[in-house]
PDB file of C-alpha atoms in Angstrom:
ATOM      1  CA  MET A   1      71.103 119.769 164.834  1.00 41.00           C
ATOM      2  CA  PHE A   2      71.622 116.098 165.336  1.00 45.00           C
ATOM      3  CA  ARG A   3      74.976 116.270 167.120  1.00 51.00           C
ATOM      4  CA  ILE A   4      73.834 114.478 170.296  1.00 50.00           C
ATOM      5  CA  ILE A   5      72.063 111.662 168.761  1.00 50.00           C
ATOM      6  CA  LEU A   6      74.688 111.086 166.147  1.00 47.00           C
ATOM      7  CA  ALA A   7      77.454 111.351 168.590  1.00 50.00           C
ATOM      8  CA  ALA A   8      75.692 108.687 170.678  1.00 50.00           C
ATOM      9  CA  LEU A   9      75.194 106.432 167.759  1.00 48.00           C
ATOM     10  CA  LEU A  10      78.800 106.674 166.644  1.00 42.00           C
ATOM     11  CA  ALA A  11      80.012 106.103 170.218  1.00 48.00           C
ATOM     12  CA  ALA A  12      77.849 102.935 170.474  1.00 46.00           C
ATOM     13  CA  GLY A  13      79.096 101.844 167.062  1.00 42.00           C
ATOM     14  CA  THR A  14      75.603 101.897 165.539  1.00 47.00           C
ATOM     15  CA  ALA A  15      76.373 102.976 161.979  1.00 52.00           C
ATOM     16  CA  SER A  16      74.750  99.796 160.702  1.00 55.00           C
ATOM     17  CA  ALA A  17      71.714 100.019 163.097  1.00 66.00           C
ATOM     18  CA  ASP A  18      68.248  98.984 161.847  1.00 81.00           C
ATOM     19  CA  CYS A  19      66.268 102.150 161.931  1.00 90.00           C
ATOM     20  CA  ALA A  20      62.406 102.098 161.459  1.00 92.00           C
ATOM     21  CA  GLY A  21      61.327 102.806 158.029  1.00 93.00           C
ATOM     22  CA  ASP A  22      60.098 106.091 156.555  1.00 94.00           C
ATOM     23  CA  ASP A  23      56.500 104.916 156.461  1.00 96.00           C
ATOM     24  CA  GLU A  24      56.679 103.875 160.303  1.00 96.00           C
ATOM     25  CA  ILE A  25      58.175 107.287 161.144  1.00 97.00           C
ATOM     26  CA  SER A  26      55.597 109.153 159.157  1.00 97.00           C
ATOM     27  CA  ALA A  27      52.797 107.080 160.728  1.00 97.00           C
ATOM     28  CA  TYR A  28      54.133 107.700 164.137  1.00 97.00           C
ATOM     29  CA  VAL A  29      54.369 111.526 163.577  1.00 97.00           C
ATOM     30  CA  ASP A  30      50.917 111.686 162.405  1.00 97.00           C
ATOM     31  CA  ALA A  31      49.636 109.882 165.483  1.00 96.00           C
ATOM     32  CA  TYR A  32      51.803 112.019 167.758  1.00 96.00           C
ATOM     33  CA  LEU A  33      50.590 115.279 166.422  1.00 96.00           C
ATOM     34  CA  SER A  34      46.941 114.208 166.302  1.00 95.00           C
ATOM     35  CA  HIS A  35      47.126 112.722 169.913  1.00 94.00           C
ATOM     36  CA  THR A  36      46.070 109.398 168.332  1.00 95.00           C
ATOM     37  CA  PRO A  37      47.329 106.076 169.935  1.00 96.00           C
ATOM     38  CA  ALA A  38      50.426 104.811 168.015  1.00 96.00           C
ATOM     39  CA  ARG A  39      52.065 101.749 167.279  1.00 95.00           C
ATOM     40  CA  ALA A  40      55.365 101.205 168.959  1.00 95.00           C
ATOM     41  CA  LEU A  41      58.559 101.706 167.076  1.00 95.00           C
ATOM     42  CA  GLY A  42      61.461  99.378 167.210  1.00 89.00           C
ATOM     43  CA  ALA A  43      59.777  96.706 169.422  1.00 90.00           C
ATOM     44  CA  ASP A  44      61.880  93.901 168.192  1.00 89.00           C
ATOM     45  CA  GLY A  45      65.220  95.782 167.865  1.00 90.00           C
ATOM     46  CA  SER A  46      68.110  96.640 169.919  1.00 90.00           C
ATOM     47  CA  LEU A  47      68.872  99.760 171.852  1.00 88.00           C
ATOM     48  CA  GLU A  48      71.162 100.846 169.131  1.00 90.00           C
ATOM     49  CA  ASP A  49      68.403 100.350 166.579  1.00 92.00           C
ATOM     50  CA  ALA A  50      65.976 102.501 168.847  1.00 93.00           C
ATOM     51  CA  LEU A  51      68.712 105.342 169.000  1.00 93.00           C
ATOM     52  CA  CYS A  52      68.788 105.149 165.085  1.00 93.00           C
ATOM     53  CA  THR A  53      65.094 105.420 164.978  1.00 95.00           C
ATOM     54  CA  GLN A  54      65.091 108.324 167.495  1.00 95.00           C
ATOM     55  CA  GLY A  55      67.446 110.216 165.115  1.00 94.00           C
ATOM     56  CA  LYS A  56      65.023 109.981 162.286  1.00 94.00           C
ATOM     57  CA  LEU A  57      62.178 110.835 164.428  1.00 96.00           C
ATOM     58  CA  ILE A  58      63.976 113.996 165.451  1.00 96.00           C
ATOM     59  CA  ALA A  59      64.370 115.009 161.857  1.00 95.00           C
ATOM     60  CA  ALA A  60      60.651 114.509 161.280  1.00 96.00           C
ATOM     61  CA  LEU A  61      59.467 116.411 164.464  1.00 96.00           C
ATOM     62  CA  GLU A  62      61.899 119.406 164.432  1.00 96.00           C
ATOM     63  CA  PRO A  63      59.862 121.147 161.843  1.00 96.00           C
ATOM     64  CA  LYS A  64      56.881 120.623 163.932  1.00 95.00           C
ATOM     65  CA  MET A  65      58.254 121.135 167.474  1.00 96.00           C
ATOM     66  CA  GLY A  66      61.142 123.606 166.960  1.00 97.00           C
ATOM     67  CA  PRO A  67      64.832 122.829 167.070  1.00 95.00           C
ATOM     68  CA  VAL A  68      66.292 120.568 169.774  1.00 95.00           C
ATOM     69  CA  VAL A  69      67.392 122.748 172.710  1.00 95.00           C
ATOM     70  CA  GLY A  70      68.389 120.002 175.205  1.00 95.00           C
ATOM     71  CA  TYR A  71      68.301 116.436 176.250  1.00 96.00           C
ATOM     72  CA  LYS A  72      66.388 114.244 178.591  1.00 96.00           C
ATOM     73  CA  VAL A  73      67.449 111.353 180.745  1.00 97.00           C
ATOM     74  CA  GLY A  74      64.829 108.812 181.661  1.00 93.00           C
ATOM     75  CA  LEU A  75      64.710 105.621 183.739  1.00 90.00           C
ATOM     76  CA  THR A  76      67.158 106.977 186.464  1.00 88.00           C
ATOM     77  CA  SER A  77      66.111 104.563 189.217  1.00 79.00           C
ATOM     78  CA  LYS A  78      66.827 100.842 189.495  1.00 77.00           C
ATOM     79  CA  PRO A  79      63.285  99.937 189.983  1.00 75.00           C
ATOM     80  CA  ALA A  80      62.189 101.852 186.778  1.00 78.00           C
ATOM     81  CA  GLN A  81      65.185 100.338 184.792  1.00 79.00           C
ATOM     82  CA  GLU A  82      64.024  96.697 185.997  1.00 81.00           C
ATOM     83  CA  HIS A  83      60.395  97.460 185.185  1.00 78.00           C
ATOM     84  CA  PHE A  84      61.222  98.568 181.685  1.00 81.00           C
ATOM     85  CA  GLY A  85      63.929  95.855 181.039  1.00 77.00           C
ATOM     86  CA  VAL A  86      67.065  98.006 180.893  1.00 83.00           C
ATOM     87  CA  SER A  87      70.230  98.064 182.955  1.00 86.00           C
ATOM     88  CA  GLU A  88      70.901 101.877 182.682  1.00 91.00           C
ATOM     89  CA  PRO A  89      68.955 105.134 181.858  1.00 94.00           C
ATOM     90  CA  VAL A  90      67.826 105.999 178.465  1.00 94.00           C
ATOM     91  CA  MET A  91      68.082 109.303 176.565  1.00 95.00           C
ATOM     92  CA  GLY A  92      65.883 111.577 174.532  1.00 96.00           C
ATOM     93  CA  VAL A  93      65.712 115.249 173.494  1.00 96.00           C
ATOM     94  CA  LEU A  94      63.739 118.446 174.259  1.00 97.00           C
ATOM     95  CA  TYR A  95      62.260 120.563 171.636  1.00 97.00           C
ATOM     96  CA  ARG A  96      61.969 124.362 171.850  1.00 97.00           C
ATOM     97  CA  ASP A  97      58.217 124.514 171.458  1.00 97.00           C
ATOM     98  CA  MET A  98      57.400 121.923 174.040  1.00 97.00           C
ATOM     99  CA  LEU A  99      58.837 124.219 176.912  1.00 98.00           C
ATOM    100  CA  LEU A 100      56.128 126.453 178.532  1.00 98.00           C
ATOM    101  CA  ASP A 101      56.475 129.137 181.020  1.00 98.00           C
ATOM    102  CA  ASP A 102      55.762 128.874 184.792  1.00 98.00           C
ATOM    103  CA  GLY A 103      51.978 128.833 185.549  1.00 98.00           C
ATOM    104  CA  ALA A 104      51.035 127.935 182.000  1.00 98.00           C
ATOM    105  CA  GLU A 105      47.555 126.269 181.288  1.00 98.00           C
ATOM    106  CA  VAL A 106      47.568 123.194 179.180  1.00 97.00           C
ATOM    107  CA  PRO A 107      44.547 121.001 178.158  1.00 97.00           C
ATOM    108  CA  ALA A 108      44.109 118.052 180.323  1.00 95.00           C
ATOM    109  CA  GLY A 109      44.107 115.955 177.256  1.00 94.00           C
ATOM    110  CA  PHE A 110      47.514 117.249 176.001  1.00 96.00           C
ATOM    111  CA  GLY A 111      48.583 113.785 174.892  1.00 95.00           C
ATOM    112  CA  THR A 112      47.421 110.265 174.244  1.00 94.00           C
ATOM    113  CA  VAL A 113      48.418 109.157 177.710  1.00 94.00           C
ATOM    114  CA  PRO A 114      49.218 112.352 179.571  1.00 96.00           C
ATOM    115  CA  LEU A 115      51.385 112.156 182.629  1.00 96.00           C
ATOM    116  CA  VAL A 116      52.976 114.592 185.140  1.00 97.00           C
ATOM    117  CA  GLU A 117      56.528 114.247 186.532  1.00 94.00           C
ATOM    118  CA  ALA A 118      58.788 115.941 188.966  1.00 96.00           C
ATOM    119  CA  ASP A 119      61.953 116.925 187.105  1.00 97.00           C
ATOM    120  CA  LEU A 120      64.670 119.516 186.948  1.00 98.00           C
ATOM    121  CA  LEU A 121      66.670 121.286 184.138  1.00 98.00           C
ATOM    122  CA  LEU A 122      70.517 121.898 184.377  1.00 98.00           C
ATOM    123  CA  VAL A 123      71.899 124.697 182.118  1.00 98.00           C
ATOM    124  CA  VAL A 124      75.342 124.245 180.854  1.00 98.00           C
ATOM    125  CA  GLY A 125      77.454 127.307 181.327  1.00 98.00           C
ATOM    126  CA  ASP A 126      80.680 126.554 179.405  1.00 97.00           C
ATOM    127  CA  ASP A 127      82.213 123.818 177.271  1.00 95.00           C
ATOM    128  CA  GLY A 128      84.607 122.922 180.126  1.00 97.00           C
ATOM    129  CA  ILE A 129      81.643 120.651 181.399  1.00 98.00           C
ATOM    130  CA  ARG A 130      83.112 118.149 178.996  1.00 97.00           C
ATOM    131  CA  GLU A 131      86.013 117.533 181.190  1.00 97.00           C
ATOM    132  CA  ALA A 132      83.819 117.024 184.349  1.00 98.00           C
ATOM    133  CA  THR A 133      84.089 113.550 186.069  1.00 98.00           C
ATOM    134  CA  THR A 134      82.186 114.183 189.376  1.00 98.00           C
ATOM    135  CA  PRO A 135      78.929 115.681 190.236  1.00 98.00           C
ATOM    136  CA  ASP A 136      80.688 118.624 191.839  1.00 98.00           C
ATOM    137  CA  GLU A 137      82.789 119.265 188.623  1.00 98.00           C
ATOM    138  CA  VAL A 138      79.607 119.132 186.536  1.00 98.00           C
ATOM    139  CA  VAL A 139      77.830 121.737 188.835  1.00 98.00           C
ATOM    140  CA  ALA A 140      80.991 123.938 188.587  1.00 98.00           C
ATOM    141  CA  HIS A 141      80.296 124.164 184.780  1.00 98.00           C
ATOM    142  CA  LEU A 142      76.622 125.047 185.153  1.00 98.00           C
ATOM    143  CA  SER A 143      75.127 128.492 184.830  1.00 98.00           C
ATOM    144  CA  ALA A 144      71.735 127.941 186.318  1.00 98.00           C
ATOM    145  CA  LEU A 145      69.172 125.230 187.456  1.00 98.00           C
ATOM    146  CA  ARG A 146      65.572 125.575 186.150  1.00 98.00           C
ATOM    147  CA  PRO A 147      62.516 124.156 187.927  1.00 98.00           C
ATOM    148  CA  PHE A 148      60.781 121.709 185.641  1.00 98.00           C
ATOM    149  CA  ILE A 149      57.532 120.002 185.589  1.00 98.00           C
ATOM    150  CA  GLU A 150      57.651 117.610 182.704  1.00 97.00           C
ATOM    151  CA  LEU A 151      54.437 116.580 181.054  1.00 98.00           C
ATOM    152  CA  PRO A 152      55.223 113.242 179.261  1.00 96.00           C
ATOM    153  CA  ASP A 153      53.009 111.322 176.826  1.00 96.00           C
ATOM    154  CA  LEU A 154      53.125 107.601 176.585  1.00 93.00           C
ATOM    155  CA  THR A 155      51.679 107.669 173.032  1.00 95.00           C
ATOM    156  CA  PHE A 156      51.370 104.055 172.543  1.00 95.00           C
ATOM    157  CA  ALA A 157      48.075 102.365 171.772  1.00 95.00           C
ATOM    158  CA  GLU A 158      46.693  99.811 174.192  1.00 93.00           C
ATOM    159  CA  GLY A 159      48.691  96.374 174.186  1.00 94.00           C
ATOM    160  CA  GLU A 160      51.785  97.967 172.430  1.00 95.00           C
ATOM    161  CA  PRO A 161      54.966  97.073 174.296  1.00 94.00           C
ATOM    162  CA  VAL A 162      56.382  99.761 176.616  1.00 91.00           C
ATOM    163  CA  THR A 163      60.036  99.087 177.263  1.00 91.00           C
ATOM    164  CA  GLY A 164      63.224 100.815 177.483  1.00 91.00           C
ATOM    165  CA  ILE A 165      63.741 100.108 173.676  1.00 92.00           C
ATOM    166  CA  THR A 166      60.249 101.455 172.465  1.00 95.00           C
ATOM    167  CA  LEU A 167      60.730 104.445 174.907  1.00 94.00           C
ATOM    168  CA  THR A 168      64.170 105.251 173.502  1.00 95.00           C
ATOM    169  CA  ALA A 169      62.738 104.988 169.916  1.00 95.00           C
ATOM    170  CA  ILE A 170      60.217 107.701 170.525  1.00 96.00           C
ATOM    171  CA  GLY A 171      62.582 110.051 172.440  1.00 95.00           C
ATOM    172  CA  VAL A 172      61.547 109.113 175.986  1.00 95.00           C
ATOM    173  CA  ALA A 173      57.941 110.178 175.666  1.00 94.00           C
ATOM    174  CA  ALA A 174      58.626 113.973 175.257  1.00 95.00           C
ATOM    175  CA  ARG A 175      55.593 116.110 174.781  1.00 96.00           C
ATOM    176  CA  LEU A 176      55.505 119.255 177.046  1.00 98.00           C
ATOM    177  CA  GLY A 177      57.203 120.788 180.188  1.00 98.00           C
ATOM    178  CA  VAL A 178      56.758 123.843 182.316  1.00 98.00           C
ATOM    179  CA  VAL A 179      59.779 125.797 183.197  1.00 98.00           C
ATOM    180  CA  GLY A 180      60.388 127.993 186.234  1.00 98.00           C
ATOM    181  CA  ALA A 181      62.867 130.901 186.781  1.00 98.00           C
ATOM    182  CA  ASP A 182      66.505 130.398 186.628  1.00 98.00           C
ATOM    183  CA  ILE A 183      68.284 129.757 189.925  1.00 98.00           C
ATOM    184  CA  PRO A 184      71.870 131.084 189.305  1.00 98.00           C
ATOM    185  CA  VAL A 185      74.774 128.735 190.114  1.00 98.00           C
ATOM    186  CA  GLU A 186      76.856 131.398 192.115  1.00 96.00           C
ATOM    187  CA  ASP A 187      78.298 129.007 194.685  1.00 98.00           C
ATOM    188  CA  PRO A 188      78.825 125.653 192.941  1.00 98.00           C
ATOM    189  CA  ALA A 189      79.905 123.723 196.093  1.00 98.00           C
ATOM    190  CA  ALA A 190      76.780 124.740 197.981  1.00 98.00           C
ATOM    191  CA  ILE A 191      74.554 124.189 194.952  1.00 98.00           C
ATOM    192  CA  SER A 192      75.976 120.745 194.425  1.00 98.00           C
ATOM    193  CA  GLN A 193      75.455 119.775 198.018  1.00 98.00           C
ATOM    194  CA  ALA A 194      71.828 121.215 197.894  1.00 98.00           C
ATOM    195  CA  LEU A 195      71.029 119.144 194.890  1.00 98.00           C
ATOM    196  CA  ALA A 196      71.712 115.878 196.537  1.00 96.00           C
ATOM    197  CA  SER A 197      70.073 116.805 199.819  1.00 97.00           C
ATOM    198  CA  MET A 198      67.095 118.757 198.676  1.00 98.00           C
ATOM    199  CA  THR A 199      63.556 117.516 199.081  1.00 98.00           C
ATOM    200  CA  VAL A 200      61.533 117.635 195.821  1.00 98.00           C
ATOM    201  CA  THR A 201      57.764 117.657 196.332  1.00 98.00           C
ATOM    202  CA  LEU A 202      55.015 117.546 193.691  1.00 98.00           C
ATOM    203  CA  SER A 203      51.588 118.635 194.822  1.00 98.00           C
ATOM    204  CA  ALA A 204      48.170 118.392 193.404  1.00 98.00           C
ATOM    205  CA  ALA A 205      45.806 121.461 192.984  1.00 96.00           C
ATOM    206  CA  ASP A 206      44.239 120.830 196.315  1.00 96.00           C
ATOM    207  CA  GLY A 207      47.651 120.723 198.096  1.00 96.00           C
ATOM    208  CA  THR A 208      47.701 116.889 198.444  1.00 97.00           C
ATOM    209  CA  THR A 209      51.358 115.623 198.194  1.00 98.00           C
ATOM    210  CA  LEU A 210      51.709 113.399 195.019  1.00 97.00           C
ATOM    211  CA  THR A 211      55.305 112.508 195.304  1.00 95.00           C
ATOM    212  CA  GLU A 212      58.186 113.515 197.575  1.00 96.00           C
ATOM    213  CA  ALA A 213      61.817 112.537 197.120  1.00 95.00           C
ATOM    214  CA  PRO A 214      65.430 113.587 197.858  1.00 96.00           C
ATOM    215  CA  GLY A 215      67.555 114.979 195.234  1.00 96.00           C
ATOM    216  CA  ALA A 216      69.651 111.808 195.617  1.00 96.00           C
ATOM    217  CA  ALA A 217      66.822 109.906 194.131  1.00 93.00           C
ATOM    218  CA  VAL A 218      68.103 110.662 190.583  1.00 95.00           C
ATOM    219  CA  LEU A 219      71.202 108.544 190.148  1.00 95.00           C
ATOM    220  CA  GLY A 220      72.448 109.504 193.550  1.00 95.00           C
ATOM    221  CA  HIS A 221      72.977 113.037 192.428  1.00 97.00           C
ATOM    222  CA  PRO A 222      71.193 114.889 189.758  1.00 97.00           C
ATOM    223  CA  ALA A 223      74.433 115.901 187.997  1.00 98.00           C
ATOM    224  CA  ASN A 224      75.114 112.298 187.488  1.00 97.00           C
ATOM    225  CA  ALA A 225      72.672 112.432 184.723  1.00 97.00           C
ATOM    226  CA  VAL A 226      75.066 114.776 182.832  1.00 98.00           C
ATOM    227  CA  LEU A 227      77.883 112.394 183.370  1.00 98.00           C
ATOM    228  CA  TRP A 228      75.824 109.586 182.098  1.00 97.00           C
ATOM    229  CA  LEU A 229      74.880 111.363 178.894  1.00 96.00           C
ATOM    230  CA  MET A 230      78.562 112.396 178.189  1.00 97.00           C
ATOM    231  CA  SER A 231      79.620 108.681 178.786  1.00 95.00           C
ATOM    232  CA  LYS A 232      77.353 107.885 175.909  1.00 93.00           C
ATOM    233  CA  GLY A 233      79.114 110.318 173.563  1.00 91.00           C
ATOM    234  CA  VAL A 234      76.899 113.300 174.081  1.00 94.00           C
ATOM    235  CA  THR A 235      78.933 116.467 173.468  1.00 94.00           C
ATOM    236  CA  LEU A 236      77.392 119.289 175.566  1.00 95.00           C
ATOM    237  CA  LYS A 237      78.036 122.976 174.916  1.00 94.00           C
ATOM    238  CA  ALA A 238      77.223 126.184 176.677  1.00 96.00           C
ATOM    239  CA  GLY A 239      73.399 126.879 176.628  1.00 96.00           C
ATOM    240  CA  ASP A 240      72.400 123.233 176.434  1.00 96.00           C
ATOM    241  CA  VAL A 241      69.775 122.068 179.029  1.00 97.00           C
ATOM    242  CA  VAL A 242      69.543 118.574 180.409  1.00 98.00           C
ATOM    243  CA  SER A 243      66.400 117.228 182.107  1.00 98.00           C
ATOM    244  CA  VAL A 244      67.828 114.914 184.832  1.00 97.00           C
ATOM    245  CA  GLY A 245      64.819 112.606 185.151  1.00 94.00           C
ATOM    246  CA  SER A 246      62.005 112.055 187.452  1.00 92.00           C
ATOM    247  CA  PHE A 247      62.232 112.518 191.372  1.00 94.00           C
ATOM    248  CA  GLY A 248      59.405 109.857 191.941  1.00 90.00           C
ATOM    249  CA  PRO A 249      56.989 107.918 189.726  1.00 89.00           C
ATOM    250  CA  LEU A 250      55.242 109.284 186.723  1.00 91.00           C
ATOM    251  CA  LEU A 251      51.592 109.988 187.414  1.00 94.00           C
ATOM    252  CA  PRO A 252      48.389 110.251 185.460  1.00 95.00           C
ATOM    253  CA  ILE A 253      47.419 113.974 185.417  1.00 94.00           C
ATOM    254  CA  ALA A 254      43.868 113.020 186.822  1.00 94.00           C
ATOM    255  CA  LYS A 255      45.628 112.530 190.136  1.00 96.00           C
ATOM    256  CA  ALA A 256      46.662 116.317 190.134  1.00 96.00           C
ATOM    257  CA  GLY A 257      43.125 117.602 189.567  1.00 95.00           C
ATOM    258  CA  GLY A 258      43.204 121.212 188.131  1.00 96.00           C
ATOM    259  CA  GLY A 259      47.079 121.640 188.400  1.00 97.00           C
ATOM    260  CA  ALA A 260      50.385 120.786 189.956  1.00 98.00           C
ATOM    261  CA  THR A 261      53.159 122.583 191.868  1.00 98.00           C
ATOM    262  CA  LEU A 262      56.655 121.438 192.265  1.00 98.00           C
ATOM    263  CA  THR A 263      58.831 122.668 195.261  1.00 98.00           C
ATOM    264  CA  TYR A 264      62.464 122.149 195.775  1.00 98.00           C
ATOM    265  CA  ALA A 265      63.122 122.550 199.501  1.00 98.00           C
ATOM    266  CA  GLY A 266      66.660 123.088 200.101  1.00 98.00           C
ATOM    267  CA  LEU A 267      67.664 124.992 196.982  1.00 98.00           C
ATOM    268  CA  PRO A 268      68.168 128.848 197.376  1.00 96.00           C
ATOM    269  CA  GLY A 269      64.774 130.370 198.013  1.00 96.00           C
ATOM    270  CA  ASP A 270      62.901 126.928 197.981  1.00 98.00           C
ATOM    271  CA  PRO A 271      61.798 127.614 194.322  1.00 98.00           C
ATOM    272  CA  THR A 272      58.546 126.344 192.843  1.00 98.00           C
ATOM    273  CA  VAL A 273      57.027 125.946 189.449  1.00 98.00           C
ATOM    274  CA  SER A 274      53.295 125.247 188.638  1.00 98.00           C
ATOM    275  CA  VAL A 275      51.049 124.130 185.844  1.00 98.00           C
ATOM    276  CA  ARG A 276      47.275 124.369 185.345  1.00 98.00           C
ATOM    277  CA  PHE A 277      45.184 121.800 183.537  1.00 97.00           C
ATOM    278  CA  ALA A 278      42.161 122.853 181.667  1.00 96.00           C
ATOM    279  CA  ASP A 279      39.189 120.701 180.908  1.00 87.00           C
TER     280      ASP A 279
END
C-alpha cells in the first residue's frame, strides 16, 4: 500500500524525518474533504520531512479516496521548479476514486482552489521497466498511454506558503482527474518518438486554446518522469500508472468556461479527452 512512498523515504535516508503530527494530519484531511482552506503542512521542514508527512497523509486519505493506484510527478519544468524553490521535480500519488471517465461532469467548485492541467498517464506493462535507463527503454515496458486532464486543488488558505516542500507534503495537490481511452503501445519505438514530438493542446469549452506545448516540455521526454521516480527509490510494477506532469501552466478552471478538451496531435489517432464543469 505504501511501497512507493516508503521506498522513496528509505532511499533518501529519511527514517528519522520529522513528520507532521497526527492532529495536523487530521485537520488537513477534514479541510480537504470539506473543501475548506487548509493550513500548509511541513512549511518549515525539509523535503524528507515532507515525504514523511505525505506517507501519513496517504494512510489517512486511502479510506476516503480508495487505494493508491499510481504516482504523479510535478514541477517538471525549470521555471516551475525555480518558482516553487526546488531543483528537481516532486512526487505524489493517485487514488482510485479520484480518476473519472472521459466526458465526466464535475462541479466547478470541486476543490478549494480548483485548477485544470494538461497531463498524460503512462501504464506500466511489466516489471522489466525497473531496468530501464532511457526513455526508449521505458516506453518498451509500457502497455498503454492514457489521455489525462488532471484537476488539481491548491488547498491552502490565503497567505499559506506554496512551495515545493508544502506541495510534496500534501501529495502535489491531487484531487481529481479525467482519463481517456487506452492508446496501446504496439510499436514502442514509434510511440517513444511521438511522445517527444507530439503537440499537446488544452482547449476551453468555446474552442479557445488555453495551453499548447510539445511532448518534450515534460523533462525533455514524458518517459523521463518514470526514470526520475525510479531514481528516487520508487519500485514500479505491472499495472501501475504514472502521471507525467503538466504540459504547460496550471490554470484556474474559470478560464475553461463550461469544460475543457485535451488533444495529443501526433499520437496514434490524435486522441482526446474532455471534462465538463457544472455550476
